Amino acid sequence: MFKRTDDKITTSQAAIVLTNSMLGAGILTLPRDLVKAVQTPDAWVSVVLGGVVVFMVIMIMVKLSQQFPGKTVFQYSKRIVGNLPGGVLSSLLILYFIVVAGFEIRVLAEVTLFFLLEGTPIWAIVMPFIWVGTYLVYGGINSIARVFQIVFPISIFILIICFILSSRIFDIHHLRPFMSEGLMPVIRGMKSGILIFTGCEVVMTMTAFMEHPQEAVKGMMVGFCIPLVLYLVTVVMVIGGLSINSVITSTWPTIDLVRSLEISGFFFERFEFPLLVIWLMQMFCNFCSFFFNASLGISQVFNLKIHPVMFALMPVIFICTMIPQRINDVFRLGDSIGYMGVLIFMLLPLLLSIVLLIRKKGLKQNV
Amino acid sequence: MWSKIVSYIPDWTVFMQAAITLLFPIGLYYLYKHLYFYVGSGRSKESGANSQDEHKKADNDGVNQQQAASTVFTQDYDADLAVIRTALGGNSDVHFREFSVKGIQARAALVYVEGMQDEELINQQVLQNLMFAGEMQASEGIYTYMKQNMLPLAQLSDARDLDHLQESVLFGYTALIVEGMREMLLVGFPHGAVRAITEPTSEALLRGPRIGFTEVLSENTSMLRRQGLNKNLEMKMVEVGSEIKKSLVIAYMKNIVNPDLLKEVNERISKIDMDFILESGYVEQLIEDDYLSPFQQTQNTERPDRVIASLLEGRIAILLDGTPFALIVPVTFSMLLQSPEDYYERWFPGTLLRVLRFCAAFLALLAPALYISFISFHPGLIPTQLAISIIEARQGVPFPALIEVLILEISIEILREAGIRLPKPIGPAMGIVGGLIIGDAAVQAGIVSPFLVIVVAVTAISSFSIPMYSAGITLRILRFAGMLFAAVLGMYGTILFFLLICSHLTRLSSFGVPYITPISPFRVSDWKDLFIRAPLSIMKRRPEMLKTQKKNRKS
């Protein structure tokens, strides 16, 4: 067929969707959260450890999804644990997606208000963002994946330039001593280390859309490693550039890092502007991914058409965005999203795979 | 616990805003749906079927009578001639030349329109032969005998019925009616006024063939054929237009083109329902995928070399009689920023020019928007020295940046439009008067700042550097939208505008080919011909996006 009628994505697209779903708010907030929890320069170890944990969970999710080709988690959870429990688990996941989507927009709005549009009412920032996002999501997974493919190289390019430039003020002494207080601080930071990878739940739906589901492991591995490396470099660069004491006191340490370098004779003297631009686009991708998954979930769990669900979700997400009253509420919400994320990890992939395993074993014994 | 939850429930204003968040897009959605349906209903035969049926019923009686009276030729020479006379006699420029064929002792008549017949050909090849030929024995019948022995003409065809005869005569054919012969022959070929082949004005090149299409379809197709020896170049003729019929040619390489694509193109062209197709722009608008998109989904060109190159990539060309513009489908966004010269020059300059054009397209789209957002929202983001000098220059300007930009942008657009309409000798002078004097005077008068004049001038020049004129127009339209976004939300608005354009482009496709492939969907091998123009020896394969039959360019 010349015209594609099925809405499938290639393996590389799936990898990019996963990357763009994870790489978002974390770039700006991660270093502070992490350093606050760890209190020692070993924060980057937490990222690695968190990455390992999340990586294993992703593998479980992929393997689980591969058992049900063409089915998303919203569909196969019903098959594994029955209609009602499956529906409840799926609803939990949907709620999680909606809350995260609202949180992402709120962080975006806060940063925009702080750096770009002082004094603008917050709704004026949130509303057009939701509208543009809806326009993209309305086009289905293929359009989303394609926009991600456009945004991703731009983001990577700018990020790498930022890292290269900030290496000028990088001081390895800020990262020492290594493991001075043992492993405990690192373990304490694990929660933040896992939180930054929120968004990896999309694996459970993305696998269903893949043209070649058998390549899911490879694709998801690549899709996961890119943000892992980027986050790791971010943390190392920020701590190395600013030292942990100033990281804790700053609200958006990554921007402060980039602000502290000045490149004279260039069109932008400070690099925070391009960083903000790509970060905004990255947040857009993030939001669209969650928005799409939430509406997909609702339409599949409750047997509704997906397009009206998207419209109906717009005000819900808007209200979600407006609920936190102060920026501290936003950060608290971020923390609870982290806990919720861990809960979802435990509940969905682990519980579902255990139940599935028991069922299969049981069937074999029966035979 | 409960009171804490209550304290987090937002005010009613937030709920109102949420309602707006919902209602505004729903309103837009329905508006779009209705517009889409409204515009779409007049496009093709299928969707317009309902309204057509009514017309048909009304016309039916009249049509039936006419058809019954006209279709069949009797073999009676006088009766036939009388019928033709009544049918065509209303035109004072139709001539009947009656004579007798010496060889078979029969009367005959030539019917032609004055000024459209090939006088010399008719005199020498038809009249002379028929009037002076010696006795003959018509054993196989007059028709075959005449066709085989008496008319030394390469182009000779029959008229099926009176309707066809009437149309052909009025189009410029010369009809030959012979007593005792059932068939009517069309002997002379139409010979209207034609234009000489000139260099294409809309796509001038420094290096490359200077030949451009003309208004005559047969000349255009012959230009394609003359590109070289090949047996796979196929051209299918289709008739379009219900009131005035025109021929349209679909050209493709039989062994390269994807058959599904060909089927799709044929289908869409057969659905065209319009009384007269004046220009290939009509065809373009009636077969494109998304007719509410600002982006064009077919490429129009005057250059035979461009057409043949596209055919070899696996695309399909549509040529229409009466216009020098051929259409190429499917088209991708990057094609609109390419010029044939990229391939004729060596690959370094080709690559440089391409990258330059992408930058130009970016500037043409976003430069004024960036100016507005930097000046009125984020002067802190540009180097301090520059910001200070811009602000100093803007000191006396009484308008906000948006109005300032709009004043200059709109006057530039007017100037450009005026420049096209003006006769050639005045055009450049007008450009100088408009560009230099108005720009300078506006700065002197304190309406705009000198920095803005630079921005607007760069924008205008950038949009001229795009090789496709119609793609330039698209960017001009979108530039104004971008300016509005920037005026409302500054840099944030500009980013949203960019994302909106990206979202739109990814949803767009031209005949099933995604509009911005190979950027996304990502096709590595097609990147050789995107930002860089790889050396010819490396471009061994045809574009992957077109799913051609023959993948390799080399034997």
Tab-separated table of C-alpha atoms in Angstrom, chain B residues 64-449:
chain	number	residue	atom	x	y	z
B	64	ASN	CA	-32.348	13.933	-25.137
B	65	GLN	CA	-33.831	15.791	-28.048
B	66	GLN	CA	-30.519	17.165	-29.109
B	67	GLN	CA	-28.827	13.807	-28.960
B	68	ALA	CA	-31.546	12.074	-30.933
B	69	ALA	CA	-31.306	14.661	-33.650
B	70	SER	CA	-27.580	14.833	-33.877
B	71	THR	CA	-25.684	11.654	-33.299
B	72	VAL	CA	-26.116	9.616	-36.422
B	73	PHE	CA	-24.875	10.492	-39.873
B	74	THR	CA	-27.028	9.424	-42.722
B	75	GLN	CA	-25.173	8.418	-45.794
B	76	ASP	CA	-26.977	11.042	-47.753
B	77	TYR	CA	-24.483	13.780	-48.596
B	78	ASP	CA	-27.029	16.570	-48.904
B	79	ALA	CA	-28.821	15.715	-45.724
B	80	ASP	CA	-25.609	15.458	-43.758
B	81	LEU	CA	-24.327	18.724	-45.084
B	82	ALA	CA	-27.599	20.405	-44.259
B	83	VAL	CA	-27.440	19.097	-40.711
B	84	ILE	CA	-23.909	20.356	-40.340
B	85	ARG	CA	-24.878	23.679	-41.821
B	86	THR	CA	-27.676	24.152	-39.336
B	87	ALA	CA	-25.437	23.100	-36.492
B	88	LEU	CA	-22.493	25.298	-37.406
B	89	GLY	CA	-24.090	27.953	-39.559
B	90	GLY	CA	-24.610	30.237	-36.600
B	91	ASN	CA	-20.898	31.001	-36.611
B	92	SER	CA	-20.026	33.485	-39.261
B	93	ASP	CA	-16.416	32.330	-39.391
B	94	VAL	CA	-17.251	28.752	-40.409
B	95	HIS	CA	-16.659	28.200	-44.113
B	96	PHE	CA	-17.940	25.481	-46.400
B	97	ARG	CA	-15.864	24.813	-49.474
B	98	GLU	CA	-17.658	22.522	-51.875
B	99	PHE	CA	-15.907	20.810	-54.740
B	100	SER	CA	-16.009	17.543	-56.579
B	101	VAL	CA	-13.639	14.652	-56.325
B	102	LYS	CA	-12.523	13.873	-59.809
B	103	GLY	CA	-11.456	10.291	-59.233
B	104	ILE	CA	-14.780	8.963	-58.064
B	105	GLN	CA	-17.068	11.595	-59.477
B	106	ALA	CA	-18.453	12.557	-56.103
B	107	ARG	CA	-19.246	15.821	-54.508
B	108	ALA	CA	-17.335	16.802	-51.424
B	109	ALA	CA	-17.074	19.623	-48.938
B	110	LEU	CA	-14.466	20.980	-46.594
B	111	VAL	CA	-15.656	22.582	-43.397
B	112	TYR	CA	-13.290	24.798	-41.453
B	113	VAL	CA	-13.060	27.853	-39.291
B	114	GLU	CA	-11.360	30.809	-40.826
B	115	GLY	CA	-7.893	31.488	-39.467
B	116	MET	CA	-7.457	28.118	-37.818
B	117	GLN	CA	-6.868	25.884	-40.822
B	118	ASP	CA	-3.476	25.173	-42.275
B	119	GLU	CA	-4.131	26.795	-45.639
B	120	GLU	CA	-1.105	25.467	-47.438
B	121	LEU	CA	-1.569	21.906	-46.276
B	122	ILE	CA	-5.213	21.819	-47.275
B	123	ASN	CA	-4.514	23.277	-50.699
B	124	GLN	CA	-1.583	21.046	-51.563
B	125	GLN	CA	-2.369	17.773	-49.933
B	126	VAL	CA	-6.118	17.621	-49.928
B	127	LEU	CA	-7.655	19.788	-52.601
B	128	GLN	CA	-4.986	19.121	-55.217
B	129	ASN	CA	-5.053	15.398	-54.705
B	130	LEU	CA	-8.776	15.082	-54.661
B	131	MET	CA	-9.504	17.434	-57.527
B	132	PHE	CA	-6.840	16.300	-59.920
B	133	ALA	CA	-6.505	12.585	-59.242
B	134	GLY	CA	-7.180	10.294	-62.168
B	135	GLU	CA	-9.802	7.560	-62.513
B	136	MET	CA	-9.749	4.830	-59.947
B	137	GLN	CA	-11.511	1.666	-59.045
B	138	ALA	CA	-12.960	1.828	-55.563
B	139	SER	CA	-13.157	-1.831	-54.825
B	140	GLU	CA	-12.436	-1.668	-51.059
B	141	GLY	CA	-14.905	1.163	-50.534
B	142	ILE	CA	-14.313	4.852	-50.847
B	143	TYR	CA	-13.302	5.364	-47.257
B	144	THR	CA	-10.361	3.000	-47.163
B	145	TYR	CA	-9.319	3.915	-50.647
B	146	MET	CA	-9.224	7.588	-49.893
B	147	LYS	CA	-7.448	7.083	-46.641
B	148	GLN	CA	-4.848	4.854	-48.229
B	149	ASN	CA	-4.302	6.359	-51.648
B	150	MET	CA	-5.551	9.878	-51.884
B	151	LEU	CA	-4.729	11.747	-48.699
B	152	PRO	CA	-0.981	11.999	-48.057
B	153	LEU	CA	-1.368	13.242	-44.491
B	154	ALA	CA	0.228	11.937	-41.315
B	155	GLN	CA	-2.568	13.099	-39.083
B	156	LEU	CA	-5.928	11.880	-40.171
B	157	SER	CA	-8.828	10.948	-37.953
B	158	ASP	CA	-12.537	10.198	-38.093
B	159	ALA	CA	-15.361	12.125	-36.549
B	160	ARG	CA	-17.545	9.776	-34.572
B	161	ASP	CA	-20.734	11.770	-34.669
B	162	LEU	CA	-22.000	15.246	-35.279
B	163	ASP	CA	-21.183	16.473	-31.777
B	164	HIS	CA	-17.626	15.429	-32.155
B	165	LEU	CA	-17.430	16.874	-35.646
B	166	GLN	CA	-18.849	20.149	-34.476
B	167	GLU	CA	-16.409	20.421	-31.589
B	168	SER	CA	-13.459	19.467	-33.745
B	169	VAL	CA	-14.272	21.915	-36.497
B	170	LEU	CA	-14.720	24.726	-34.038
B	171	PHE	CA	-11.444	23.747	-32.380
B	172	GLY	CA	-9.661	24.195	-35.706
B	173	TYR	CA	-9.768	20.861	-37.513
B	174	THR	CA	-10.837	20.818	-41.099
B	175	ALA	CA	-13.575	18.305	-41.813
B	176	LEU	CA	-13.899	16.507	-45.138
B	177	ILE	CA	-17.267	15.173	-46.229
B	178	VAL	CA	-17.481	13.082	-49.349
B	179	GLU	CA	-20.626	11.928	-51.100
B	180	GLY	CA	-21.211	8.240	-50.581
B	181	MET	CA	-18.825	7.914	-47.698
B	182	ARG	CA	-20.259	7.239	-44.267
B	183	GLU	CA	-17.297	8.438	-42.224
B	184	MET	CA	-16.328	12.031	-41.961
B	185	LEU	CA	-12.623	12.725	-42.024
B	186	LEU	CA	-10.744	15.352	-40.073
B	187	VAL	CA	-7.873	16.316	-42.280
B	188	GLY	CA	-6.221	19.560	-41.267
B	189	PHE	CA	-4.708	19.989	-37.840
B	190	PRO	CA	-5.604	23.041	-35.728
B	191	HIS	CA	-3.254	25.844	-36.473
B	192	GLY	CA	-3.854	28.579	-33.933
B	193	ALA	CA	-1.530	31.335	-32.881
B	194	VAL	CA	1.324	30.065	-30.672
B	195	ARG	CA	4.036	31.688	-28.663
B	196	ALA	CA	7.683	31.037	-29.307
B	197	ILE	CA	9.597	28.925	-26.823
B	198	THR	CA	11.301	31.244	-24.372
B	199	GLU	CA	13.249	31.011	-21.182
B	200	PRO	CA	10.983	30.331	-18.203
B	201	THR	CA	10.426	33.652	-16.488
B	202	SER	CA	9.335	32.366	-13.092
B	203	GLU	CA	12.294	30.021	-12.629
B	204	ALA	CA	15.336	31.610	-14.139
B	205	LEU	CA	18.654	29.813	-13.787
B	206	LEU	CA	22.209	30.818	-14.491
B	207	ARG	CA	23.229	27.362	-15.520
B	208	GLY	CA	20.945	24.845	-17.106
B	209	PRO	CA	18.705	24.501	-20.133
B	210	ARG	CA	17.053	27.737	-21.185
B	211	ILE	CA	13.979	26.005	-22.523
B	212	GLY	CA	10.597	26.468	-20.922
B	213	PHE	CA	7.165	25.014	-21.501
B	214	THR	CA	4.730	26.867	-23.728
B	215	GLU	CA	0.973	26.928	-23.944
B	216	VAL	CA	0.749	24.122	-26.492
B	217	LEU	CA	0.411	20.705	-24.927
B	218	SER	CA	1.898	18.780	-27.832
B	219	GLU	CA	4.978	20.953	-27.758
B	220	ASN	CA	5.327	20.435	-24.028
B	221	THR	CA	5.061	16.687	-24.278
B	222	SER	CA	7.501	16.692	-27.159
B	223	MET	CA	9.939	18.668	-25.015
B	224	LEU	CA	9.776	15.882	-22.454
B	225	ARG	CA	10.190	13.220	-25.116
B	226	ARG	CA	13.121	15.021	-26.671
B	227	GLN	CA	15.081	14.796	-23.425
B	228	GLY	CA	16.386	11.476	-24.651
B	229	LEU	CA	15.713	8.031	-25.972
B	230	ASN	CA	13.535	6.066	-23.645
B	231	LYS	CA	10.707	3.635	-24.042
B	232	ASN	CA	9.321	3.810	-20.543
B	233	LEU	CA	8.126	7.398	-20.476
B	234	GLU	CA	4.376	7.041	-20.724
B	235	MET	CA	1.897	9.824	-21.227
B	236	LYS	CA	-1.799	9.266	-20.761
B	237	MET	CA	-4.225	11.773	-22.219
B	238	VAL	CA	-7.375	12.600	-20.265
B	239	GLU	CA	-10.110	15.056	-21.098
B	240	VAL	CA	-11.134	17.468	-18.377
B	241	GLY	CA	-13.784	20.137	-18.176
B	242	SER	CA	-17.477	19.650	-18.774
B	243	GLU	CA	-18.323	22.740	-20.815
B	244	ILE	CA	-15.064	23.473	-22.587
B	245	LYS	CA	-13.020	20.316	-22.837
B	246	LYS	CA	-9.285	20.397	-22.516
B	247	SER	CA	-6.712	17.708	-22.729
B	248	LEU	CA	-4.574	16.876	-19.768
B	249	VAL	CA	-1.580	14.581	-19.853
B	250	ILE	CA	-0.399	12.423	-16.986
B	251	ALA	CA	3.257	11.629	-17.542
B	252	TYR	CA	5.302	9.075	-15.627
B	253	MET	CA	8.043	6.517	-16.015
B	254	LYS	CA	6.341	3.182	-16.459
B	255	ASN	CA	9.111	1.164	-14.873
B	256	ILE	CA	9.764	3.461	-11.935
B	257	VAL	CA	6.534	4.939	-10.685
B	258	ASN	CA	4.668	3.261	-7.867
B	259	PRO	CA	1.460	1.809	-9.355
B	260	ASP	CA	-0.610	2.690	-6.290
B	261	LEU	CA	0.446	6.307	-6.574
B	262	LEU	CA	-0.445	6.321	-10.251
B	263	LYS	CA	-3.841	4.885	-9.477
B	264	GLU	CA	-4.453	7.533	-6.860
B	265	VAL	CA	-3.513	10.340	-9.247
B	266	ASN	CA	-5.708	8.932	-12.003
B	267	GLU	CA	-8.595	8.589	-9.620
B	268	ARG	CA	-8.354	12.140	-8.365
B	269	ILE	CA	-8.121	13.550	-11.872
B	270	SER	CA	-11.103	11.571	-13.033
B	271	LYS	CA	-13.103	13.103	-10.192
B	272	ILE	CA	-12.463	16.666	-11.346
B	273	ASP	CA	-15.780	18.295	-12.094
B	274	MET	CA	-15.571	21.827	-13.391
B	275	ASP	CA	-16.957	23.471	-16.502
B	276	PHE	CA	-13.584	24.736	-17.631
B	277	ILE	CA	-10.049	24.094	-16.406
B	278	LEU	CA	-8.329	27.326	-17.213
B	279	GLU	CA	-4.898	26.708	-15.788
B	280	SER	CA	-3.049	23.948	-14.004
B	281	GLY	CA	-3.754	25.878	-10.817
B	282	TYR	CA	-7.357	24.689	-11.170
B	283	VAL	CA	-6.191	21.096	-11.300
B	284	GLU	CA	-3.896	21.694	-8.350
B	285	GLN	CA	-6.697	23.045	-6.201
B	286	LEU	CA	-9.082	20.288	-7.159
B	287	ILE	CA	-6.791	17.331	-6.503
B	288	GLU	CA	-4.789	18.421	-3.447
B	289	ASP	CA	-5.125	16.568	-0.165
B	290	ASP	CA	-5.810	19.274	2.375
B	291	TYR	CA	-7.441	22.288	0.806
B	292	LEU	CA	-7.489	24.303	4.001
B	293	SER	CA	-3.747	24.147	4.482
B	294	PRO	CA	-1.598	27.175	3.719
B	295	PHE	CA	1.023	24.901	2.187
B	296	GLN	CA	0.845	23.870	-1.450
B	297	GLN	CA	0.734	20.148	-2.044
B	298	THR	CA	1.777	20.069	-5.684
B	299	GLN	CA	4.745	21.686	-7.292
B	300	ASN	CA	4.262	23.831	-10.373
B	301	THR	CA	7.093	24.357	-12.790
B	302	GLU	CA	7.826	25.726	-16.236
B	303	ARG	CA	10.993	23.721	-16.679
B	304	PRO	CA	11.052	20.469	-18.658
B	305	ASP	CA	14.332	19.485	-16.997
B	306	ARG	CA	12.746	19.742	-13.588
B	307	VAL	CA	9.818	17.625	-14.701
B	308	ILE	CA	11.957	14.913	-16.182
B	309	ALA	CA	14.163	14.798	-13.080
B	310	SER	CA	11.069	14.360	-10.947
B	311	LEU	CA	9.736	11.618	-13.199
B	312	LEU	CA	12.996	9.772	-12.757
B	313	GLU	CA	12.618	10.050	-9.004
B	314	GLY	CA	9.296	8.279	-9.344
B	315	ARG	CA	6.967	11.243	-9.276
B	316	ILE	CA	4.135	11.996	-11.662
B	317	ALA	CA	3.750	15.081	-13.815
B	318	ILE	CA	0.451	16.582	-14.908
B	319	LEU	CA	0.502	18.784	-17.995
B	320	LEU	CA	-2.468	20.778	-19.125
B	321	ASP	CA	-3.116	22.266	-22.518
B	322	GLY	CA	-3.015	26.029	-22.576
B	323	THR	CA	-0.594	26.653	-19.764
B	324	PRO	CA	3.176	26.521	-19.471
B	325	PHE	CA	2.917	25.327	-15.868
B	326	ALA	CA	3.168	21.603	-15.274
B	327	LEU	CA	2.326	20.067	-11.911
B	328	ILE	CA	4.508	17.563	-10.106
B	329	VAL	CA	3.054	15.270	-7.460
B	330	PRO	CA	3.699	14.172	-4.777
B	331	VAL	CA	5.677	17.037	-3.340
B	332	THR	CA	7.571	17.374	-0.096
B	333	PHE	CA	8.484	20.551	1.724
B	334	SER	CA	12.169	20.280	0.932
B	335	MET	CA	11.436	20.183	-2.804
B	336	LEU	CA	10.074	23.700	-2.615
B	337	LEU	CA	13.462	24.932	-1.474
B	338	GLN	CA	15.402	23.150	-4.194
B	339	SER	CA	16.444	24.467	-7.548
B	340	PRO	CA	17.578	22.385	-10.523
B	341	GLU	CA	20.784	24.347	-10.432
B	342	ASP	CA	21.753	22.570	-7.217
B	343	TYR	CA	22.346	19.481	-9.309
B	344	TYR	CA	24.028	21.203	-12.247
B	345	GLU	CA	26.621	22.955	-10.133
B	346	ARG	CA	29.247	20.974	-8.280
B	347	TRP	CA	28.134	19.635	-4.964
B	348	PHE	CA	29.886	22.170	-2.716
B	349	PRO	CA	28.083	25.207	-4.107
B	350	GLY	CA	24.893	23.157	-4.350
B	351	THR	CA	25.074	22.295	-0.672
B	352	LEU	CA	25.918	25.834	0.348
B	353	LEU	CA	22.992	27.254	-1.595
B	354	ARG	CA	20.634	24.736	-0.079
B	355	VAL	CA	21.623	25.492	3.473
B	356	LEU	CA	21.352	29.169	2.605
B	357	ARG	CA	17.825	28.665	1.344
B	358	PHE	CA	16.764	26.851	4.498
B	359	CYS	CA	18.111	29.769	6.533
B	360	ALA	CA	16.300	32.166	4.213
B	361	ALA	CA	13.041	30.288	4.675
B	362	PHE	CA	13.504	30.432	8.438
B	363	LEU	CA	14.153	34.171	8.307
B	364	ALA	CA	11.286	34.817	5.923
B	365	LEU	CA	8.981	33.038	8.328
B	366	LEU	CA	10.196	34.183	11.726
B	367	ALA	CA	12.436	37.259	11.503
B	368	PRO	CA	9.725	39.871	12.226
B	369	ALA	CA	8.260	37.658	14.957
B	370	LEU	CA	11.670	37.383	16.602
B	371	TYR	CA	12.138	41.139	16.311
B	372	ILE	CA	8.833	41.800	18.041
B	373	SER	CA	9.461	39.336	20.826
B	374	PHE	CA	12.987	40.570	21.476
B	375	ILE	CA	12.118	44.243	21.383
B	376	SER	CA	8.866	44.312	23.258
B	377	PHE	CA	9.329	41.356	25.614
B	378	HIS	CA	12.912	40.278	26.141
B	379	PRO	CA	15.433	43.010	25.398
B	380	GLY	CA	17.552	41.373	28.095
B	381	LEU	CA	18.210	38.335	25.959
B	382	ILE	CA	20.171	40.132	23.258
B	383	PRO	CA	23.624	41.580	23.899
B	384	THR	CA	23.376	44.716	25.998
B	385	GLN	CA	25.156	46.992	23.528
B	386	LEU	CA	22.835	45.959	20.735
B	387	ALA	CA	19.761	46.285	22.927
B	388	ILE	CA	20.779	49.786	23.955
B	389	SER	CA	21.378	50.964	20.412
B	390	ILE	CA	18.082	49.505	19.203
B	391	ILE	CA	16.169	51.076	22.039
B	392	GLU	CA	17.879	54.407	21.438
B	393	ALA	CA	16.931	54.256	17.778
B	394	ARG	CA	13.376	53.424	18.735
B	395	GLN	CA	13.140	56.334	21.123
B	396	GLY	CA	11.028	58.534	18.901
B	397	VAL	CA	8.783	55.779	17.543
B	398	PRO	CA	5.298	56.279	18.951
B	399	PHE	CA	3.966	52.779	18.190
B	400	PRO	CA	4.416	49.394	19.860
B	401	ALA	CA	6.689	47.017	17.985
B	402	LEU	CA	3.807	45.107	16.385
B	403	ILE	CA	2.257	48.185	14.779
B	404	GLU	CA	5.686	49.366	13.709
B	405	VAL	CA	6.444	46.052	12.014
B	406	LEU	CA	2.996	45.844	10.459
B	407	ILE	CA	3.319	49.295	8.900
B	408	LEU	CA	6.546	48.406	7.177
B	409	GLU	CA	5.657	44.812	6.311
B	410	ILE	CA	2.376	45.773	4.726
B	411	SER	CA	3.940	48.576	2.706
B	412	ILE	CA	6.612	46.151	1.478
B	413	GLU	CA	3.904	43.678	0.456
B	414	ILE	CA	2.037	46.401	-1.407
B	415	LEU	CA	5.246	47.467	-3.080
B	416	ARG	CA	5.941	43.944	-4.204
B	417	GLU	CA	2.443	43.496	-5.547
B	418	ALA	CA	2.699	46.807	-7.399
B	419	GLY	CA	6.076	45.834	-8.816
B	420	ILE	CA	4.608	42.734	-10.453
B	421	ARG	CA	1.762	44.631	-12.126
B	422	LEU	CA	3.868	47.461	-13.440
B	423	PRO	CA	5.282	47.372	-16.956
B	424	LYS	CA	8.857	46.134	-17.096
B	425	PRO	CA	10.697	49.438	-17.563
B	426	ILE	CA	8.949	51.074	-14.602
B	427	GLY	CA	9.143	48.121	-12.195
B	428	PRO	CA	12.724	48.519	-10.967
B	429	ALA	CA	12.320	52.271	-10.702
B	430	MET	CA	9.278	51.715	-8.556
B	431	GLY	CA	11.296	49.360	-6.366
B	432	ILE	CA	13.909	52.017	-5.812
B	433	VAL	CA	11.335	54.701	-5.099
B	434	GLY	CA	9.389	52.471	-2.756
B	435	GLY	CA	12.197	50.655	-1.049
B	436	LEU	CA	14.749	53.380	-0.604
B	437	ILE	CA	12.713	56.514	-0.390
B	438	ILE	CA	9.794	55.249	1.645
B	439	GLY	CA	12.100	53.334	3.994
B	440	ASP	CA	14.378	56.302	4.485
B	441	ALA	CA	11.545	58.762	4.820
B	442	ALA	CA	9.730	56.558	7.322
B	443	VAL	CA	12.818	56.472	9.501
B	444	GLN	CA	13.305	60.226	9.155
B	445	ALA	CA	9.694	60.854	10.024
B	446	GLY	CA	10.082	58.720	13.124
B	447	ILE	CA	7.409	56.183	12.222
B	448	VAL	CA	9.748	53.195	12.292
B	449	SER	CA	13.202	52.555	13.648
